[in-house]
Short mmCIF file of C-alpha atoms in Angstrom, two decimals:
data_model
loop_
_atom_site.label_atom_id
_atom_site.label_comp_id
_atom_site.label_asym_id
_atom_site.label_seq_id
_atom_site.Cartn_x
_atom_site.Cartn_y
_atom_site.Cartn_z
CA UNK A 22 -163.41 -101.82 44.38
CA UNK A 23 -164.09 -99.34 47.15
CA UNK A 24 -166.01 -100.64 50.09
CA UNK A 25 -168.35 -97.70 49.68
CA UNK A 26 -169.15 -98.68 46.09
CA UNK A 27 -172.21 -100.88 45.89
CA UNK A 28 -171.80 -103.90 43.60
CA UNK A 29 -174.74 -104.89 41.38
CA UNK A 30 -177.54 -106.70 43.25
CA UNK A 31 -176.35 -105.38 46.62
CA UNK A 32 -178.43 -103.72 49.29
CA UNK A 33 -176.96 -100.58 50.90
CA UNK A 34 -174.49 -101.64 53.57
CA UNK A 35 -176.61 -100.06 56.31
CA UNK A 36 -179.29 -102.67 55.52
CA UNK A 37 -177.19 -105.51 54.11
CA UNK A 38 -174.93 -105.85 57.15
CA UNK A 39 -177.71 -106.10 59.79
CA UNK A 40 -179.74 -108.46 57.58
CA UNK A 41 -176.75 -110.75 57.10
CA UNK A 42 -175.94 -110.52 60.81
CA UNK A 43 -179.48 -111.60 61.72
CA UNK A 44 -179.36 -114.52 59.27
CA UNK A 45 -176.13 -115.74 60.83
CA UNK A 46 -177.20 -114.88 64.38
CA UNK A 47 -180.06 -117.38 64.26
CA UNK A 48 -177.44 -120.05 64.91
CA UNK A 49 -176.17 -118.28 68.02
CA UNK A 50 -179.69 -117.49 69.22
CA UNK A 51 -180.66 -121.16 68.86
CA UNK A 52 -177.71 -122.14 71.05
CA UNK A 53 -177.21 -119.37 73.57
CA UNK A 54 -180.84 -118.68 74.48
CA UNK A 55 -181.18 -122.40 75.20
CA UNK A 56 -178.23 -122.69 77.60
CA UNK A 57 -179.97 -121.50 80.80
CA UNK A 58 -182.76 -124.01 80.10
CA UNK A 59 -180.65 -127.15 79.61
CA UNK A 60 -181.19 -128.46 83.13
CA UNK A 61 -184.92 -127.73 83.05
CA UNK A 62 -185.31 -129.40 79.67
CA UNK A 63 -183.31 -132.39 80.89
CA UNK A 64 -185.49 -132.71 83.99
CA UNK A 65 -188.73 -132.35 82.02
CA UNK A 66 -187.68 -134.92 79.43
CA UNK A 67 -185.92 -137.21 81.95
CA UNK A 68 -182.32 -137.02 80.71
CA UNK A 69 -179.53 -138.80 82.56
CA UNK A 70 -177.61 -135.64 83.55
CA UNK A 71 -175.55 -132.64 82.39
CA UNK A 72 -173.49 -134.53 79.81
CA UNK A 73 -176.63 -135.80 78.08
CA UNK A 74 -178.07 -132.29 78.21
CA UNK A 75 -175.06 -131.14 76.18
CA UNK A 76 -176.50 -133.13 73.26
CA UNK A 77 -179.17 -130.44 72.90
CA UNK A 78 -176.32 -128.25 71.65
CA UNK A 79 -174.12 -130.78 69.83
CA UNK A 80 -176.97 -132.52 67.94
CA UNK A 81 -177.96 -129.18 66.46
CA UNK A 82 -174.39 -128.74 65.25
CA UNK A 83 -174.52 -132.23 63.73
CA UNK A 84 -177.53 -131.18 61.63
CA UNK A 85 -175.74 -127.93 60.84
CA UNK A 86 -172.77 -129.88 59.51
CA UNK A 87 -174.90 -132.12 57.29
CA UNK A 88 -176.81 -129.18 55.83
CA UNK A 89 -173.73 -127.29 54.74
CA UNK A 90 -172.77 -129.92 52.17
CA UNK A 91 -176.29 -129.81 50.69
CA UNK A 92 -177.53 -126.25 50.38
CA UNK A 93 -174.51 -124.32 49.10
CA UNK A 94 -173.81 -126.55 46.05
CA UNK A 95 -177.50 -126.51 45.10
CA UNK A 96 -177.46 -122.70 45.42
CA UNK A 97 -175.01 -122.63 42.49
CA UNK A 98 -177.90 -124.00 40.42
CA UNK A 99 -180.98 -122.38 41.93
CA UNK A 100 -179.50 -119.10 43.12
CA UNK A 101 -178.88 -118.05 46.71
CA UNK A 102 -182.34 -116.84 47.75
CA UNK A 103 -184.37 -120.05 47.23
CA UNK A 104 -181.95 -122.13 49.31
CA UNK A 105 -181.84 -119.63 52.16
CA UNK A 106 -185.63 -119.47 52.28
CA UNK A 107 -185.90 -123.28 52.14
CA UNK A 108 -183.41 -123.58 55.00
CA UNK A 109 -185.39 -121.14 57.13
CA UNK A 110 -188.54 -123.19 56.47
CA UNK A 111 -186.81 -126.40 57.63
CA UNK A 112 -185.55 -124.58 60.70
CA UNK A 113 -189.11 -123.52 61.53
CA UNK A 114 -190.31 -127.12 61.11
CA UNK A 115 -187.63 -128.34 63.54
CA UNK A 116 -188.57 -125.60 65.99
CA UNK A 117 -192.23 -126.63 65.89
CA UNK A 118 -191.19 -130.21 66.70
CA UNK A 119 -189.20 -128.92 69.69
CA UNK A 120 -192.14 -126.86 70.92
CA UNK A 121 -194.37 -129.93 71.14
CA UNK A 122 -191.69 -132.51 72.08
CA UNK A 123 -192.57 -134.84 74.97
CA UNK A 124 -189.43 -137.01 74.88
CA UNK A 125 -185.74 -136.25 74.60
CA UNK A 126 -185.58 -138.23 71.34
CA UNK A 127 -188.25 -136.04 69.74
CA UNK A 128 -186.54 -132.89 70.98
CA UNK A 129 -183.19 -134.01 69.56
CA UNK A 130 -184.88 -134.75 66.21
CA UNK A 131 -186.22 -131.21 66.21
CA UNK A 132 -182.81 -129.84 67.13
CA UNK A 133 -181.20 -131.79 64.29
CA UNK A 134 -183.71 -130.29 61.84
CA UNK A 135 -183.08 -126.84 63.30
CA UNK A 136 -179.36 -127.28 62.64
CA UNK A 137 -179.99 -128.72 59.17
CA UNK A 138 -182.19 -125.78 58.22
CA UNK A 139 -180.14 -122.99 59.75
CA UNK A 140 -177.03 -124.23 57.94
CA UNK A 141 -178.48 -122.80 54.73
CA UNK A 142 -178.67 -119.10 55.70
CA UNK A 143 -175.40 -119.44 57.61
CA UNK A 144 -173.45 -121.02 54.73
CA UNK A 145 -175.20 -119.79 51.60
CA UNK A 146 -174.98 -116.23 52.92
CA UNK A 147 -171.18 -116.63 52.78
CA UNK A 148 -171.47 -117.45 49.08
CA UNK A 149 -173.84 -114.49 48.73
CA UNK A 150 -171.20 -112.19 50.22
CA UNK A 151 -168.53 -113.75 48.00
CA UNK A 152 -170.73 -113.01 44.97
CA UNK A 153 -170.46 -109.33 45.84
CA UNK A 154 -167.09 -108.82 47.57
CA UNK A 155 -163.62 -110.37 47.63
CA UNK A 156 -160.39 -110.34 49.63
CA UNK A 157 -159.99 -107.71 52.33
CA UNK A 158 -163.32 -106.15 51.42
CA UNK A 159 -165.04 -109.45 52.14
CA UNK A 160 -163.13 -109.78 55.40
CA UNK A 161 -164.19 -106.26 56.38
CA UNK A 162 -167.83 -106.95 55.57
CA UNK A 163 -167.68 -110.13 57.64
CA UNK A 164 -166.11 -108.25 60.54
CA UNK A 165 -168.88 -105.64 60.39
CA UNK A 166 -171.42 -108.47 60.38
CA UNK A 167 -169.71 -110.16 63.32
CA UNK A 168 -169.70 -106.91 65.28
CA UNK A 169 -173.53 -106.91 65.12
CA UNK A 170 -173.80 -110.69 65.38
CA UNK A 171 -172.01 -110.71 68.72
CA UNK A 172 -174.90 -108.82 70.33
CA UNK A 173 -176.86 -112.07 70.16
CA UNK A 174 -174.59 -114.27 72.33
CA UNK A 175 -174.30 -111.33 74.73
CA UNK A 176 -178.05 -110.90 75.27
CA UNK A 177 -179.46 -114.33 74.27
CA UNK A 178 -178.63 -116.19 77.54
CA UNK A 179 -180.15 -113.34 79.56
CA UNK A 180 -183.20 -113.41 77.31
CA UNK A 181 -183.47 -117.18 77.79
CA UNK A 182 -183.16 -116.78 81.56
CA UNK A 183 -185.82 -114.05 81.55
CA UNK A 184 -188.19 -116.32 79.65
CA UNK A 185 -187.56 -119.10 82.18
CA UNK A 186 -188.28 -116.73 85.04
CA UNK A 187 -191.57 -115.61 83.52
CA UNK A 188 -192.76 -118.67 81.64
CA UNK A 189 -191.85 -122.15 80.33
CA UNK A 190 -188.76 -123.33 78.48
CA UNK A 191 -190.91 -124.03 75.43
CA UNK A 192 -191.38 -120.28 75.05
CA UNK A 193 -187.71 -120.05 74.04
CA UNK A 194 -188.51 -122.16 70.99
CA UNK A 195 -191.50 -119.94 70.23
CA UNK A 196 -189.10 -116.98 70.26
CA UNK A 197 -186.87 -118.82 67.76
CA UNK A 198 -189.88 -119.50 65.53
CA UNK A 199 -191.01 -115.86 65.50
CA UNK A 200 -187.47 -114.65 64.81
CA UNK A 201 -187.14 -117.03 61.84
CA UNK A 202 -190.43 -115.75 60.40
CA UNK A 203 -189.21 -112.15 60.71
CA UNK A 204 -185.90 -112.95 59.01
CA UNK A 205 -187.60 -114.85 56.19
CA UNK A 206 -189.97 -111.97 55.43
CA UNK A 207 -187.21 -109.34 55.54
CA UNK A 208 -184.81 -111.37 53.42
CA UNK A 209 -187.48 -112.46 50.94
CA UNK A 210 -188.80 -108.96 50.34
CA UNK A 211 -185.59 -106.94 50.36
CA UNK A 212 -182.52 -108.94 49.34
CA UNK A 213 -182.01 -109.25 45.56
CA UNK A 214 -180.62 -112.45 44.07
CA UNK A 215 -176.82 -112.14 43.78
CA UNK A 216 -176.06 -115.07 41.46
CA UNK A 217 -176.92 -114.08 37.90
CA UNK A 218 -178.41 -116.78 35.61
CA UNK A 219 -175.34 -116.85 33.35
CA UNK A 220 -173.19 -117.86 36.36
CA UNK A 221 -175.40 -120.77 37.40
CA UNK A 222 -174.63 -124.40 36.60
CA UNK A 223 -176.87 -127.43 36.06
CA UNK A 224 -176.85 -129.71 39.08
CA UNK A 225 -175.21 -133.10 38.65
CA UNK A 226 -173.45 -135.41 41.06
CA UNK A 227 -170.47 -135.88 38.73
CA UNK A 228 -169.99 -132.11 38.42
CA UNK A 229 -170.44 -131.72 42.15
CA UNK A 230 -167.76 -134.34 42.83
CA UNK A 231 -165.43 -132.58 40.40
CA UNK A 232 -166.00 -129.19 42.02
CA UNK A 233 -165.52 -130.59 45.53
CA UNK A 234 -162.25 -132.12 44.36
CA UNK A 235 -161.19 -128.81 42.81
CA UNK A 236 -161.96 -126.89 46.00
CA UNK A 237 -160.16 -129.41 48.21
CA UNK A 238 -157.16 -129.55 45.90
CA UNK A 239 -156.40 -125.86 46.34
CA UNK A 240 -153.76 -125.67 49.10
CA UNK A 241 -154.97 -122.34 50.52
CA UNK A 242 -158.62 -123.40 50.74
CA UNK A 243 -157.67 -126.80 52.17
CA UNK A 244 -155.31 -125.33 54.76
CA UNK A 245 -157.67 -122.67 56.08
CA UNK A 246 -160.56 -125.12 56.12
CA UNK A 247 -158.56 -127.39 58.44
CA UNK A 248 -157.45 -124.40 60.52
CA UNK A 249 -161.05 -123.22 60.77
CA UNK A 250 -162.16 -126.66 61.98
CA UNK A 251 -159.47 -126.74 64.67
CA UNK A 252 -160.17 -123.20 65.88
CA UNK A 253 -163.93 -123.63 65.89
CA UNK A 254 -163.60 -127.09 67.46
CA UNK A 255 -162.01 -125.58 70.56
CA UNK A 256 -164.58 -122.79 70.65
CA UNK A 257 -167.45 -125.25 70.22
CA UNK A 258 -166.00 -127.22 73.14
CA UNK A 259 -166.52 -124.08 75.21
CA UNK A 260 -170.07 -123.56 73.92
CA UNK A 261 -171.03 -127.16 74.68
CA UNK A 262 -169.56 -127.13 78.19
CA UNK A 263 -170.19 -123.49 79.19
CA UNK A 264 -173.45 -124.16 81.02
CA UNK A 265 -171.90 -127.09 82.91
CA UNK A 266 -168.82 -125.07 83.86
CA UNK A 267 -170.63 -121.93 84.97
CA UNK A 268 -173.57 -123.56 86.75
CA UNK A 269 -172.11 -126.84 88.04
CA UNK A 270 -168.44 -125.90 88.63
CA UNK A 271 -168.74 -122.24 89.62
CA UNK A 272 -172.32 -122.53 90.94
CA UNK A 273 -173.50 -119.31 89.31
CA UNK A 274 -177.13 -120.35 88.91
CA UNK A 275 -179.22 -117.65 87.25
CA UNK A 276 -176.15 -115.35 87.07
CA UNK A 277 -174.72 -117.62 84.33
CA UNK A 278 -176.08 -115.46 81.43
CA UNK A 279 -174.24 -112.38 82.72
CA UNK A 280 -170.84 -114.09 82.76
CA UNK A 281 -171.44 -115.84 79.45
CA UNK A 282 -172.38 -112.52 77.84
CA UNK A 283 -169.38 -110.79 79.40
CA UNK A 284 -167.03 -113.25 77.75
CA UNK A 285 -168.91 -112.99 74.45
CA UNK A 286 -168.35 -109.22 74.43
CA UNK A 287 -164.68 -109.91 73.80
CA UNK A 288 -165.52 -111.45 70.42
CA UNK A 289 -167.52 -108.34 69.55
CA UNK A 290 -164.65 -106.00 70.46
CA UNK A 291 -162.34 -108.09 68.29
CA UNK A 292 -164.71 -108.04 65.32
CA UNK A 293 -165.04 -104.26 65.50
CA UNK A 294 -161.25 -103.93 65.71
CA UNK A 295 -160.70 -106.39 62.88
CA UNK A 296 -162.86 -104.38 60.48
CA UNK A 297 -160.23 -101.62 60.69
CA UNK A 298 -157.09 -103.68 61.25
CA UNK A 299 -157.63 -106.01 58.29
CA UNK A 300 -157.49 -103.13 55.79
CA UNK A 301 -154.12 -102.07 57.23
CA UNK A 302 -152.33 -105.31 58.10
CA UNK A 303 -154.10 -107.94 55.97
CA UNK A 304 -155.79 -111.19 56.89
CA UNK A 305 -152.73 -113.45 57.01
CA UNK A 306 -150.73 -111.43 59.52
CA UNK A 307 -153.73 -110.94 61.80
CA UNK A 308 -154.50 -114.66 61.65
CA UNK A 309 -150.99 -115.63 62.75
CA UNK A 310 -150.90 -113.05 65.55
CA UNK A 311 -154.32 -114.13 66.84
CA UNK A 312 -153.38 -117.82 66.79
CA UNK A 313 -150.17 -117.08 68.72
CA UNK A 314 -152.19 -115.05 71.22
CA UNK A 315 -154.64 -117.90 71.77
CA UNK A 316 -151.89 -120.48 72.29
CA UNK A 317 -149.87 -118.27 74.64
CA UNK A 318 -152.93 -117.36 76.72
CA UNK A 319 -153.97 -121.00 77.14
CA UNK A 320 -150.42 -122.15 77.92
CA UNK A 321 -149.91 -119.47 80.58
CA UNK A 322 -153.26 -120.35 82.15
CA UNK A 323 -152.36 -124.06 82.29
CA UNK A 324 -149.02 -123.22 83.92
CA UNK A 325 -150.79 -121.13 86.55
CA UNK A 326 -153.16 -124.02 87.28
CA UNK A 327 -150.30 -126.50 87.56
CA UNK A 328 -148.35 -124.24 89.94
CA UNK A 329 -151.36 -123.55 92.16
CA UNK A 330 -152.80 -125.99 94.65
CA UNK A 331 -156.31 -124.60 94.01
CA UNK A 332 -158.61 -124.87 90.99
CA UNK A 333 -158.79 -121.91 88.60
CA UNK A 334 -160.90 -119.16 90.13
CA UNK A 335 -163.90 -117.68 88.33
CA UNK A 336 -161.93 -114.45 87.84
CA UNK A 337 -159.06 -116.39 86.28
CA UNK A 338 -161.43 -118.26 83.97
CA UNK A 339 -163.13 -115.02 82.86
CA UNK A 340 -159.75 -113.40 82.17
CA UNK A 341 -158.60 -116.42 80.14
CA UNK A 342 -161.86 -116.41 78.19
CA UNK A 343 -161.83 -112.69 77.52
CA UNK A 344 -158.30 -112.78 76.08
CA UNK A 345 -158.84 -116.02 74.15
CA UNK A 346 -162.16 -114.99 72.66
CA UNK A 347 -160.72 -111.66 71.52
CA UNK A 348 -158.29 -113.70 69.43
CA UNK A 349 -161.16 -115.93 68.24
CA UNK A 350 -163.05 -112.82 67.13
CA UNK A 351 -160.07 -111.81 64.99
CA UNK A 352 -159.90 -115.30 63.51
CA UNK A 353 -163.60 -115.83 62.71
CA UNK A 354 -163.89 -113.47 59.75
CA UNK A 355 -160.33 -113.73 58.47
CA UNK A 356 -159.91 -117.51 58.30
CA UNK A 357 -163.17 -118.03 56.39
CA UNK A 358 -162.35 -115.19 54.00
CA UNK A 359 -158.87 -116.65 53.40
CA UNK A 360 -160.33 -120.08 52.66
CA UNK A 361 -162.82 -118.65 50.15
CA UNK A 362 -160.50 -116.09 48.56
CA UNK A 363 -159.27 -118.32 45.70
CA UNK A 364 -162.75 -119.77 45.09
CA UNK A 365 -164.70 -116.88 43.58
CA UNK A 366 -165.58 -118.94 40.50
CA UNK A 367 -167.32 -121.60 42.63
CA UNK A 368 -168.31 -119.75 45.77
CA UNK A 369 -171.29 -121.97 46.61
CA UNK A 370 -169.38 -125.25 46.50
CA UNK A 371 -166.41 -123.66 48.25
CA UNK A 372 -168.67 -122.40 51.06
CA UNK A 373 -170.01 -125.94 51.36
CA UNK A 374 -166.54 -127.47 51.50
CA UNK A 375 -165.17 -124.91 53.95
CA UNK A 376 -168.27 -124.88 56.13
CA UNK A 377 -169.06 -128.59 55.97
CA UNK A 378 -165.59 -129.98 56.61
CA UNK A 379 -164.64 -127.43 59.24
CA UNK A 380 -167.96 -127.99 61.03
CA UNK A 381 -167.52 -131.77 60.87
CA UNK A 382 -164.15 -131.37 62.54
CA UNK A 383 -165.54 -128.87 65.04
CA UNK A 384 -168.56 -130.97 66.04
CA UNK A 385 -166.38 -134.04 66.61
CA UNK A 386 -163.78 -132.11 68.58
CA UNK A 387 -166.24 -129.91 70.47
CA UNK A 388 -168.42 -132.84 71.55
CA UNK A 389 -165.36 -134.74 72.75
CA UNK A 390 -164.17 -131.69 74.71
CA UNK A 391 -167.57 -131.29 76.35
CA UNK A 392 -167.75 -134.96 77.31
CA UNK A 393 -164.21 -134.73 78.74
CA UNK A 394 -165.40 -132.36 81.47
CA UNK A 395 -163.97 -133.76 84.71
CA UNK A 396 -164.95 -131.13 87.24
CA UNK A 397 -162.25 -128.68 86.15
CA UNK A 398 -161.55 -126.35 83.22
CA UNK A 399 -158.26 -128.07 82.34
CA UNK A 400 -159.65 -130.19 79.44
CA UNK A 401 -161.22 -127.09 77.86
CA UNK A 402 -158.19 -124.81 78.18
CA UNK A 403 -155.87 -127.63 77.06
CA UNK A 404 -157.95 -128.01 73.91
CA UNK A 405 -157.41 -124.32 73.11
CA UNK A 406 -153.64 -124.74 73.55
CA UNK A 407 -153.36 -127.91 71.48
CA UNK A 408 -155.85 -127.27 68.67
CA UNK A 409 -154.78 -123.69 68.03
CA UNK A 410 -151.11 -124.77 68.06
CA UNK A 411 -151.88 -127.28 65.31
CA UNK A 412 -153.82 -124.60 63.40
CA UNK A 413 -150.87 -122.20 63.71
CA UNK A 414 -148.39 -124.79 62.44
CA UNK A 415 -150.71 -125.62 59.53
CA UNK A 416 -151.12 -121.97 58.52
CA UNK A 417 -147.39 -121.21 58.78
CA UNK A 418 -146.56 -124.29 56.72
CA UNK A 419 -149.02 -123.23 54.00
CA UNK A 420 -147.74 -119.68 53.92
CA UNK A 421 -144.17 -120.89 53.62
CA UNK A 422 -145.05 -123.18 50.73
CA UNK A 423 -147.06 -120.45 49.02
CA UNK A 424 -144.16 -118.01 49.31
CA UNK A 425 -141.80 -120.56 47.72
CA UNK A 426 -144.05 -121.20 44.72
#
């Protein structure tokens, strides 16, 4: 199928790609716009310090992880649209709780509900794409989406800082609420249902268990799910600890959003490049090259730190991040597409398995990396070296076994 040919029930790409990017970008907006406000929120709600403030990020990811194993399987019964709209409604409820929160416990409850709700558009939209596209075409669509998506982590911290300069941190949550309303209206009015009634299945726990087992038993899906969890775990470690590193280690203050956005641009460049490269070289080769690049970059950086008597400079950290995140941008679309490629007949459950298990791994690893902050960037960069090395070994092992069979 040509990428220019529109499948049934598909919007034109010029509308479908930005709509999908905005659905997915709500996750990034909910994280990145909040980062400049973590210290202010912690002070207002009397947290114990920067490491407790990191929970504002990690608790949302915990809700996100739980939601992924709920919404996608149900979408195989109800269709994709109802579950995405329900998830957006839950996200808005969590945001309202955050707006009026007076204690850190209440705020974390709201953040959990935000993560629970936003998991639906993030995960079910992957099944929606898989309903329409497969293989390299799916990877290309996801790269196009990521190229637009990356604008959010570039501008969101600056937007959050601007709101703090002009108003109160609660206004950031009001921005999230208004954005969710906009997305819900656009999606509800314009996006057709992609799962036809004859492809839907009655919901039952026994069938769900059987389908989960089927998805997990496929070696390709299982391998790339684990690899995705390892890769995203390291990246989540950066997201959780970025505010602490930039503002408490490098003392950037209100300049933090600029440097965070600068590093995020690298992911955008990679996503734009991947949309073209994947059609020429394929997902598997690009995945291996990107994993090698991430491991080599982290290892070289650690060697430089060990040879130097001084901590890593801000310039060195930015250079490491720019190179590493370029590789992460290559990996983001390809690894998910590879995991889902054999699962077209049960895209909803497969999205749940891939998203849920990889996010569970990532939340556990990322939270541990953030809490391991010791006044240097060594724990973070070491996690990139170790976790991506394990992901590389896992992928190579799977490809070798697949070639033999």
